[in-house]
GROMACS .gro file of C-alpha atoms in nm:
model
  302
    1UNK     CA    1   2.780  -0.742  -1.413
    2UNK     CA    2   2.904  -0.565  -1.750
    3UNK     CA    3   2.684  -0.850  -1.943
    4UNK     CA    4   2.355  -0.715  -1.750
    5UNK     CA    5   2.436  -0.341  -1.805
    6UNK     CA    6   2.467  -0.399  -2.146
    7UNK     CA    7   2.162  -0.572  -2.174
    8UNK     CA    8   2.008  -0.281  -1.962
    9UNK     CA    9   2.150   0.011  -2.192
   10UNK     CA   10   2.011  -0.254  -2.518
   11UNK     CA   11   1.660  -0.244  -2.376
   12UNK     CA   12   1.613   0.139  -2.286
   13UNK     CA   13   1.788   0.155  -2.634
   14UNK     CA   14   1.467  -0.050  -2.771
   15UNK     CA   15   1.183   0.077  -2.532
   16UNK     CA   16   1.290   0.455  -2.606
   17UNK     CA   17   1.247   0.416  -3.015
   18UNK     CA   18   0.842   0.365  -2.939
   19UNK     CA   19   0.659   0.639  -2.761
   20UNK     CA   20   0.318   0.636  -2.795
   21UNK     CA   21   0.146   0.963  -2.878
   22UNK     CA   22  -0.215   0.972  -2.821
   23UNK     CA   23  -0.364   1.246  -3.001
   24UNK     CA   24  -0.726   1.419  -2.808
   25UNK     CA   25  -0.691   1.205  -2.508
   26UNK     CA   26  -0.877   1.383  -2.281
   27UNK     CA   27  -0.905   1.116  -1.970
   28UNK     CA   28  -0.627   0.828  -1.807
   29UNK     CA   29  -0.980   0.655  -1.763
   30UNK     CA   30  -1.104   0.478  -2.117
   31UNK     CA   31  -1.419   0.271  -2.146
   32UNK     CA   32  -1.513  -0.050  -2.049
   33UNK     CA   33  -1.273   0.017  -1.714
   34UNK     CA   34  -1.370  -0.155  -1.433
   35UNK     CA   35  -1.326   0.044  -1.089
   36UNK     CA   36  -1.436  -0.076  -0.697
   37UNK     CA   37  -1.550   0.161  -0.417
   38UNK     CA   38  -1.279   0.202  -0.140
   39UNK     CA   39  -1.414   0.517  -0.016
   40UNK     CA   40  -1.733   0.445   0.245
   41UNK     CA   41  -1.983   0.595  -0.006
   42UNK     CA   42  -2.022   0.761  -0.316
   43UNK     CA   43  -2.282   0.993  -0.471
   44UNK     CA   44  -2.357   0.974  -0.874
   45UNK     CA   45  -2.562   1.266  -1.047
   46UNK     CA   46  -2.824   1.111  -1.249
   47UNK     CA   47  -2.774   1.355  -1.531
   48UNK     CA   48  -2.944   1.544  -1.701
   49UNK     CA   49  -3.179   1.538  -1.429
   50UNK     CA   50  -3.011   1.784  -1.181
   51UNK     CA   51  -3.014   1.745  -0.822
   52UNK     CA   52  -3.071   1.360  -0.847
   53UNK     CA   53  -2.860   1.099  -0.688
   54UNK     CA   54  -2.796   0.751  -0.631
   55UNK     CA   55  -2.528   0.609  -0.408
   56UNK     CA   56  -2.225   0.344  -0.430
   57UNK     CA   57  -2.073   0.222  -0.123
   58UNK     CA   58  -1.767   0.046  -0.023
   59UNK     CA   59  -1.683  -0.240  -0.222
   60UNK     CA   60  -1.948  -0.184  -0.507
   61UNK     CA   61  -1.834  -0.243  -0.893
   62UNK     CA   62  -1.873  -0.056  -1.164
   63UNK     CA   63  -1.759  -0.017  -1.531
   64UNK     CA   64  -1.645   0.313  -1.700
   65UNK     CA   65  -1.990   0.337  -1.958
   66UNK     CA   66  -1.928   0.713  -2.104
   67UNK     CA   67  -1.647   0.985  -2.068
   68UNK     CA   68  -1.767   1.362  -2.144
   69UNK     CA   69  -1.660   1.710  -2.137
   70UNK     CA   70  -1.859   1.999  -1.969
   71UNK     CA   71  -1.674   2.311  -2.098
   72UNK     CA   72  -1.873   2.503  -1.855
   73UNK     CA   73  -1.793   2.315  -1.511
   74UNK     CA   74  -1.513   2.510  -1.327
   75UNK     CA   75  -1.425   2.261  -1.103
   76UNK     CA   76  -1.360   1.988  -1.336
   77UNK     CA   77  -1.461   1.926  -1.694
   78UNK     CA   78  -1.425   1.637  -1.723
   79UNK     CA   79  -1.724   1.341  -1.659
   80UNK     CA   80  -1.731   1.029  -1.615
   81UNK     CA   81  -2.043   0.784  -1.645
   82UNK     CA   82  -2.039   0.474  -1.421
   83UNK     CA   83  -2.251   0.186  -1.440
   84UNK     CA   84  -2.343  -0.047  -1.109
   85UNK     CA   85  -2.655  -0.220  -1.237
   86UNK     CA   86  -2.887  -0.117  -1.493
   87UNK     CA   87  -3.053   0.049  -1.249
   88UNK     CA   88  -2.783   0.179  -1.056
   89UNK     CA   89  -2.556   0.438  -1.256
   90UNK     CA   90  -2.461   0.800  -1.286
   91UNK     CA   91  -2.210   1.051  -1.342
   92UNK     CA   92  -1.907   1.189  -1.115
   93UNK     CA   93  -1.642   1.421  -1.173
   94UNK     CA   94  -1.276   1.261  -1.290
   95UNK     CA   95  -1.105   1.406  -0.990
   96UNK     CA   96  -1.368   1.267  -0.709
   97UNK     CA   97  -1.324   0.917  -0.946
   98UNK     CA   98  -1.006   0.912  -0.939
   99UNK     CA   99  -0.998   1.022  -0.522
  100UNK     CA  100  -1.298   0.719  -0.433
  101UNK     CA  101  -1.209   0.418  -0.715
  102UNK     CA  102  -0.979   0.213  -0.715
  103UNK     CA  103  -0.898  -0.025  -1.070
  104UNK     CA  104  -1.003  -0.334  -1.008
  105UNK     CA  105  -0.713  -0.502  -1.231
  106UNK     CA  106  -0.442  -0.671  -0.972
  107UNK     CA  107  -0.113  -0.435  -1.057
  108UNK     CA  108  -0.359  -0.137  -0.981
  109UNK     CA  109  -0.507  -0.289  -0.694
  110UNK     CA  110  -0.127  -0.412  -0.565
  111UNK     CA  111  -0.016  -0.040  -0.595
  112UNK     CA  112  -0.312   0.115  -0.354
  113UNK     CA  113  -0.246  -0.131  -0.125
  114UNK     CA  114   0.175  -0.043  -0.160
  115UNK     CA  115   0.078   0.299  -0.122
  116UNK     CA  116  -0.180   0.294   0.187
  117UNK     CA  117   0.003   0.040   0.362
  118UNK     CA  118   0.386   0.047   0.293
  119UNK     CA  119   0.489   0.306   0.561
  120UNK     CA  120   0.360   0.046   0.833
  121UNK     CA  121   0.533  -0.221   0.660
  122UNK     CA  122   0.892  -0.044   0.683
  123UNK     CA  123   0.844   0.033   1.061
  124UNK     CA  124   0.763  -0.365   1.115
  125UNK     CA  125   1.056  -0.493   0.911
  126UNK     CA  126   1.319  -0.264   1.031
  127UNK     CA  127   1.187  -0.266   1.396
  128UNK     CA  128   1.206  -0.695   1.347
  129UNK     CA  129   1.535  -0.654   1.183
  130UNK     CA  130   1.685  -0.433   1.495
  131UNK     CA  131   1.548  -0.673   1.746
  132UNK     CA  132   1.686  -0.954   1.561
  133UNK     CA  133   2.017  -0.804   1.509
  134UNK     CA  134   2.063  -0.653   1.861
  135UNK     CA  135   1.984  -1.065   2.009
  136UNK     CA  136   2.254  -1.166   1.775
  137UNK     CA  137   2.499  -0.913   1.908
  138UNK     CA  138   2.388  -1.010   2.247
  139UNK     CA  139   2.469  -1.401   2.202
  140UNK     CA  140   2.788  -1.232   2.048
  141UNK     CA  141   2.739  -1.372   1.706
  142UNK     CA  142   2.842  -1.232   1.355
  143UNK     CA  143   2.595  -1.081   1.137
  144UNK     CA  144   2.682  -1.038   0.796
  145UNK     CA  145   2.512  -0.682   0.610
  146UNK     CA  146   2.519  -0.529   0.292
  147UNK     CA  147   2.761  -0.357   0.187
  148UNK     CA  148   2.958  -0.346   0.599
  149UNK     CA  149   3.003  -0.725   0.625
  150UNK     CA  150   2.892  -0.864   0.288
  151UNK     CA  151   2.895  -1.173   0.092
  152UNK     CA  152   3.070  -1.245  -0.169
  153UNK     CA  153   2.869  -1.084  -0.428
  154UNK     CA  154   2.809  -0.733  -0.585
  155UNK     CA  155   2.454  -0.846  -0.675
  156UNK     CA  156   2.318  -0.724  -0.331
  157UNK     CA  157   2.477  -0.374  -0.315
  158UNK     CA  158   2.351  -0.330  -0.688
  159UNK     CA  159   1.986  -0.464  -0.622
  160UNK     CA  160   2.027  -0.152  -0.321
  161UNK     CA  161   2.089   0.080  -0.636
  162UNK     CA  162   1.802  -0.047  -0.856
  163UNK     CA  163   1.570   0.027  -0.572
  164UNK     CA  164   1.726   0.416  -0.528
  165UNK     CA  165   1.689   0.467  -0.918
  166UNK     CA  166   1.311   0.312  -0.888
  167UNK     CA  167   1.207   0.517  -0.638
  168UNK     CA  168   1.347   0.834  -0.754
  169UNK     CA  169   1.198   0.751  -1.103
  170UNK     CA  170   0.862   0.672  -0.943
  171UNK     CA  171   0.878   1.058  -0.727
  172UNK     CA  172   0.993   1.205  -1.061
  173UNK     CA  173   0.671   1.091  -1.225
  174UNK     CA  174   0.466   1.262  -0.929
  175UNK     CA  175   0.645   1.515  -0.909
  176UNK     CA  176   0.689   1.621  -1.283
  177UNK     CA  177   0.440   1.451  -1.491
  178UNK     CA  178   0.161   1.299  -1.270
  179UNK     CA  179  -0.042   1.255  -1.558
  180UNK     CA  180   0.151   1.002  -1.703
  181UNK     CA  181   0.107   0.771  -1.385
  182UNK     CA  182  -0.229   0.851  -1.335
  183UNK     CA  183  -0.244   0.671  -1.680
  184UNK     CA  184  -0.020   0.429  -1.568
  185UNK     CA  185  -0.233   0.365  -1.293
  186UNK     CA  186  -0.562   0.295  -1.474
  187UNK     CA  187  -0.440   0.104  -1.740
  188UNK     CA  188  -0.126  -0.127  -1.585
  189UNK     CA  189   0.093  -0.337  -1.833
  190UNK     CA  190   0.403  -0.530  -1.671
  191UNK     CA  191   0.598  -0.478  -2.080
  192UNK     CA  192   0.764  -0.179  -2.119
  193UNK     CA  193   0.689  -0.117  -2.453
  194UNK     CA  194   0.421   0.121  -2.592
  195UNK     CA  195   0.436   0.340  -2.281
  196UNK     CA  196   0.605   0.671  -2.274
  197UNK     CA  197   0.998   0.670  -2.220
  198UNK     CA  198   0.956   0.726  -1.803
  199UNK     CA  199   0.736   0.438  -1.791
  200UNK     CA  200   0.955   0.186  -2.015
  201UNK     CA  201   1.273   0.289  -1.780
  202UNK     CA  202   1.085   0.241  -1.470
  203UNK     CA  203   0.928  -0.070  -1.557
  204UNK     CA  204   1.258  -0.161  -1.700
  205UNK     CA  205   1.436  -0.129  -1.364
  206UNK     CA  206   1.136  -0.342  -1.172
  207UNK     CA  207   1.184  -0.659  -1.459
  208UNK     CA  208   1.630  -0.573  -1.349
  209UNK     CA  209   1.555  -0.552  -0.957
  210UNK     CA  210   1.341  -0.882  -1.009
  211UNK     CA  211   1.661  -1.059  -1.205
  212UNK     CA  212   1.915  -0.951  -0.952
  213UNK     CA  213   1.697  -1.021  -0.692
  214UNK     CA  214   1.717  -1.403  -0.821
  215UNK     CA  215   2.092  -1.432  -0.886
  216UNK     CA  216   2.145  -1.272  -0.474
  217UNK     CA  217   1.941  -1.546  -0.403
  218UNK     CA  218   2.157  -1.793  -0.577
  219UNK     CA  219   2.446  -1.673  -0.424
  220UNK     CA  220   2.327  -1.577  -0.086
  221UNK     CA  221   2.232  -1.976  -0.007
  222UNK     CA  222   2.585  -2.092  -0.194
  223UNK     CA  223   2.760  -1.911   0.062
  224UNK     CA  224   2.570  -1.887   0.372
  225UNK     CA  225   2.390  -2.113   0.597
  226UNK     CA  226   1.990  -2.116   0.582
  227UNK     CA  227   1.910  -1.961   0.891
  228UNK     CA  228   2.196  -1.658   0.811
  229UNK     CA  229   2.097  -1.637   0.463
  230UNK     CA  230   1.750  -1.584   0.641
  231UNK     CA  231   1.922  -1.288   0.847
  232UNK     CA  232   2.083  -1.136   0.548
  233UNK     CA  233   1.737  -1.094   0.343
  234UNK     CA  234   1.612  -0.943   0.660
  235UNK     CA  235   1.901  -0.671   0.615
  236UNK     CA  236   1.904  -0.620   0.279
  237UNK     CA  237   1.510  -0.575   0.265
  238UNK     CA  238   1.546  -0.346   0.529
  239UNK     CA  239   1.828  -0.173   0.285
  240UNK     CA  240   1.599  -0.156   0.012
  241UNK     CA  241   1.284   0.007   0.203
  242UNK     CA  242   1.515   0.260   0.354
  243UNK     CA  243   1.674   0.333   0.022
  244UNK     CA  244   1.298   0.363  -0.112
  245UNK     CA  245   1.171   0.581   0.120
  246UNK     CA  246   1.481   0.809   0.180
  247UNK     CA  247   1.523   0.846  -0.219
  248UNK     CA  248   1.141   0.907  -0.270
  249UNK     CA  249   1.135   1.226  -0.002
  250UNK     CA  250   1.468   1.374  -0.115
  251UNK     CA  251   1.398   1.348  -0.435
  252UNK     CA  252   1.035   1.507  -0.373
  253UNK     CA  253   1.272   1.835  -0.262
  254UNK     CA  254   1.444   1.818  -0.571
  255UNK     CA  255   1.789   1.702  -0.389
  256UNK     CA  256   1.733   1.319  -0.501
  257UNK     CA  257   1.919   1.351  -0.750
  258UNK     CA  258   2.232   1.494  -0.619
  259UNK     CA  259   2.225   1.218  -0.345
  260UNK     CA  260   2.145   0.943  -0.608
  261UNK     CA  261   2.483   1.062  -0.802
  262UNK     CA  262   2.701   1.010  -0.484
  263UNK     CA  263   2.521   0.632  -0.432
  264UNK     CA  264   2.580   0.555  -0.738
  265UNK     CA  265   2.933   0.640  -0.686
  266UNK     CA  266   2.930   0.512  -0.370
  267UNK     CA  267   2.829   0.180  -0.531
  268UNK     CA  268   3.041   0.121  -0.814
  269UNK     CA  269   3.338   0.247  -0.624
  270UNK     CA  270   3.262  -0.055  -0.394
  271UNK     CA  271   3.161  -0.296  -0.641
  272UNK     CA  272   3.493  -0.278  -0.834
  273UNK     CA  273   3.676  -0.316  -0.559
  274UNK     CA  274   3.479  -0.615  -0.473
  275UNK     CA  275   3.532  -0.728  -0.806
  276UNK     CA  276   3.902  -0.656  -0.812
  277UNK     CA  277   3.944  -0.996  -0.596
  278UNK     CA  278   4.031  -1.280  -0.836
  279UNK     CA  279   4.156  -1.550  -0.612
  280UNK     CA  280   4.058  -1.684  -0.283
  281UNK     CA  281   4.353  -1.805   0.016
  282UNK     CA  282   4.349  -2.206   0.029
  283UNK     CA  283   4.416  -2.183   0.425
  284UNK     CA  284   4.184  -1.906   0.586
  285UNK     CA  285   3.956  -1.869   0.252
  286UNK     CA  286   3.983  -1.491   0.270
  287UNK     CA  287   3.985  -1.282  -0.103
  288UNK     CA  288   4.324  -1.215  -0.240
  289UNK     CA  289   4.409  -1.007  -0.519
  290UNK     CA  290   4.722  -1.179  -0.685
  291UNK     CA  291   4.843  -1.536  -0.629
  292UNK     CA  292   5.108  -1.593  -0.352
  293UNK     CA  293   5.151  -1.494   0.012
  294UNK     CA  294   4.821  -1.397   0.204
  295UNK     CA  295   4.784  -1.068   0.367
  296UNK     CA  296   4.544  -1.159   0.610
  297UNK     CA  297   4.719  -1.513   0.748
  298UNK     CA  298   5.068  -1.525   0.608
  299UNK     CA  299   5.048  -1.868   0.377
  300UNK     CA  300   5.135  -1.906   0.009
  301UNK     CA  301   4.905  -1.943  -0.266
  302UNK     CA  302   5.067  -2.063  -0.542
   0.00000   0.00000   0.00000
């Protein structure tokens, strides 16, 4: 656990040195972009022939041709030429882009469907979760949960803190520089270099959660049974999506934060205690602190 926070604290270290600066950017689109229709249809001015239109509809494919600024326009100055065909192409205001297109590149298109979708998502996995744990408790079986009944391993209580400090990361952006995601969000990159400091931590934390997420894996099927390691991932995913959620819509009222310091707390308050157990009793296998008698069944450990 130390080894991996070092290497966390070495990398924001690195990624923080190299903040890009772009100097008269005026759009988070660039050129050559390629965008799909996920609204039902779309009008484009065929400028500078006014009141002249031709329509996109759903699905359609285009390619970011031209960006301009008209000074003049109140409602947005900024313009954006889009290209269908070579007959089919016209202009559209950024904002009524950026509110119809989607980026056709996969991590965009991954993180419209997230954000359409993933409130349906949580109520199926923690709805299938509760029904699964309340048969379990009916056939009067143990079910082992993060953090109340876990395994032997801090790896899933901190993969439930990497998902708190994503998602309040991820509201922070929205909330305080939108901007900078709306870039994000037209031109993706899994590395977090070259992006601006926000976007290196929170990519940062994804390439973390993704590492942990492996080693509770490794140590979930060491210690459990298939079928209750099966149970477990249930739990903890249902974990995670409640710590997402709950972190993203405190943290939109500003009192994230202040909840993410007591987790945190919370956390590695229970993870060095967890940690504190060096030895394990030969007769009932419980943790024990120190060799010699157990407190749990009485024998000697020697």
């Amino acid at each position: 656990m130390k080894n991996l926070l070092g290497l966390l604290v070495l990398l924001l270290l690195l990624v923080s040195c190299r903040y890009p600066r772009e100097e008269g950017q005026i759009s988070a689109l660039k050129e050559n972009t390629n965008l799909e229709v996920f609204a039902d249809s779309v009008a484009l001015e065929r400028l500078p022939v006014k009141n002249s239109f031709t329509y996109l509809h759903k699905g359609d494919r285009v390619v970011v041709a031209e960006l301009n600024v008209h000074a003049t326009d109140s409602v947005d100055s900024i313009w954006v030429k889009v290209a269908h065909s070579q007959e089919v192409q016209g202009w559209i205001r950024q904002s009524e882009l950026v509110q119809n297109f989607v980026p056709s590149d996969s991590i965009s298109q991954f993180i419209h469907f997230f954000s359409d979708t993933h409130a349906s998502y949580f109520v199926i996995i923690f709805f299938v979760f509760v029904g699964v744990w309340l048969f379990r408790v009916f056939r009067k079986k143990q079910l082992q949960l993060v953090y109340f009944n876990d395994i032997d391993s801090v790896y899933p209580l901190f993969l439930c803190l990497l998902m708190a400090y994503s998602a309040t990361l991820y509201e922070s952006m929205q909330v305080f520089v939108p901007e900078t995601w709306q870039y994000y969000y037209f031109n993706p990159t899994l590395s977090p270099f070259n992006v601006p400091v926000i976007l290196s931590v929170f990519l940062l934390s994804i390439w973390v959660f993704i590492i942990v997420f492996l080693a509770v894996l490794d140590d979930l099927f060491r210690q459990l049974t298939p079928s209750a390691a099966v149970f477990y991932l249930l739990g903890l995913m249902s974990c995670c999506i409640f710590c997402y959620f709950f972190f993203i819509l405190t943290t939109h009222f500003y009192v994230g934060y202040l909840f993410l310091a007591v987790f945190t707390g919370i956390c590695f308050q229970r993870m060095r205690h967890s940690m504190g157990y060096r030895y394990r009793c030969g007769n009932c296998g419980r943790k024990i602190k120190e060799k010699g008698e157990c407190p749990y069944c009485g024998a000697i450990n020697q």
